[in-house]
Every structure is written in C-alpha cells, then in structure tokens.
Amino acid sequence: MRKSLFIFFTLFTVFLSACNPSDRSLAEAVRDIRETIPNFTIPVLDGYEVNSVFDISLPQSDTSAFIINYTERKGKKLKSEFGPEDSIQALYGPYEGDGLLEIGISEPVAGKSTTEYENTRTVNGLTIQYNRSVPLNAILISTEYNGLSYLASSRSITNEYEEEQFLELFTKALKELGENRNE
C-alpha cells in the first residue's frame, strides 16, 4: 500500500510539474530556447543569479527574444503574471529578488534599430553602443556577437565607476560565451 501511494504521489508530482512550464530547471529552459536559436547560451555573470527567463514573441518580425533577468540573490518562486494566451511566457522562474540587470538575446532582425545610441566604444574587444540616463540611474547597451543580438539594461547604475563595472561584466560574459562555444 505504501509503495503504491509513493508511486502515485511521485507520478502526480511529475504531472503537476509538467503542467507549469515555469517550474522547470534552467537547463530545460535553455534546451527549449535552442529549438529556436541553436547556439543560445545564458551568459554567466559573476556575482549574479538568474531569477527568470522569458520568451517574448514578436509577431511583427516573426522573431523571438529571450529576456534573462539577473539578481544578486534569488528567493522563493513567484507566480508568473503571464498566461499561455500572452506573447510573453515564463520559461524559468520568476523568483523573488531585485532585478538588477536584464539581458535580451535574439537573432539579429533585418533593418535599422529604432534606438539611437549616444556612445560607441570597444570594451574587452567588443564594440558596444550604449545610452546612459543619469536621472534614472539606468544604462542600455546593444551589441551583436557570434551571430546574435544582445541588449542589456540595468536600473542600478549610480556613478561612472558602476557604469564601467557593468560594461566590463557584460562584455566579459559575452566573450566567455564565445570562447566556450569554440572549445
């Protein structure tokens, strides 16, 4: 009897976890994304944890973008505010934690970007474009690397030193992605 109850409970737990895709592991989310973008990898940012991964469908361009939200400390699982009918779906998380920075990854979309960037420079060998909004404590960075487009944003940049740290962290993570792909 106990054995049957244990088997039933185990199967029921597996069934429930399959019903809610946001209860999946980060590795499962990456496998799903690779069906759309075969060379997709989540950038590893030292000192940060991934607390959510969202698939954002862009019907006007037939392209998907995947948004990775990072935090310093991930908490308990939250209920996703998006349902299956929305163009946004949680693939992993969301978890509690202050969203300190986000990285969006997509295949490059043909045409000109609608964002005008004030600054262009090379950091860690990558040419990036970025805007800094001092009153909003925000930075927005854009680059293409290894055939993918990356857009990063943070709302916690309060001084020039932190801006430089964020640019270094972002470009270093992308460079490590490229080096790990070639191994």
PDB file of C-alpha atoms in Angstrom, residues 4 17 26 48 50 58 77 94 96 107 132 135-137 145 157 168:
ATOM      1  CA  SER A   4       1.561   2.257  -4.399  1.00  0.00           C
ATOM      2  CA  SER A  17       5.490  19.991 -12.712  1.00  0.00           C
ATOM      3  CA  LEU A  26      17.246  26.498 -16.138  1.00  0.00           C
ATOM      4  CA  TYR A  48      24.576  37.315 -10.068  1.00  0.00           C
ATOM      5  CA  VAL A  50      19.305  34.090 -12.973  1.00  0.00           C
ATOM      6  CA  LEU A  58       7.498  39.488 -31.658  1.00  0.00           C
ATOM      7  CA  LYS A  77       9.392  31.080  -6.636  1.00  0.00           C
ATOM      8  CA  PRO A  94      10.321  34.135 -11.834  1.00  0.00           C
ATOM      9  CA  GLU A  96      11.965  36.752  -5.711  1.00  0.00           C
ATOM     10  CA  GLU A 107      18.687  36.571 -33.703  1.00  0.00           C
ATOM     11  CA  ARG A 132      23.237  56.344 -20.001  1.00  0.00           C
ATOM     12  CA  PRO A 135      18.454  60.887 -13.652  1.00  0.00           C
ATOM     13  CA  LEU A 136      17.036  57.348 -13.997  1.00  0.00           C
ATOM     14  CA  ASN A 137      20.245  55.583 -12.880  1.00  0.00           C
ATOM     15  CA  TYR A 145      28.247  38.912 -31.171  1.00  0.00           C
ATOM     16  CA  ILE A 157      23.908  52.388 -12.148  1.00  0.00           C
ATOM     17  CA  GLU A 168      33.113  45.164 -18.225  1.00  0.00           C
TER      18      GLU A 168
END
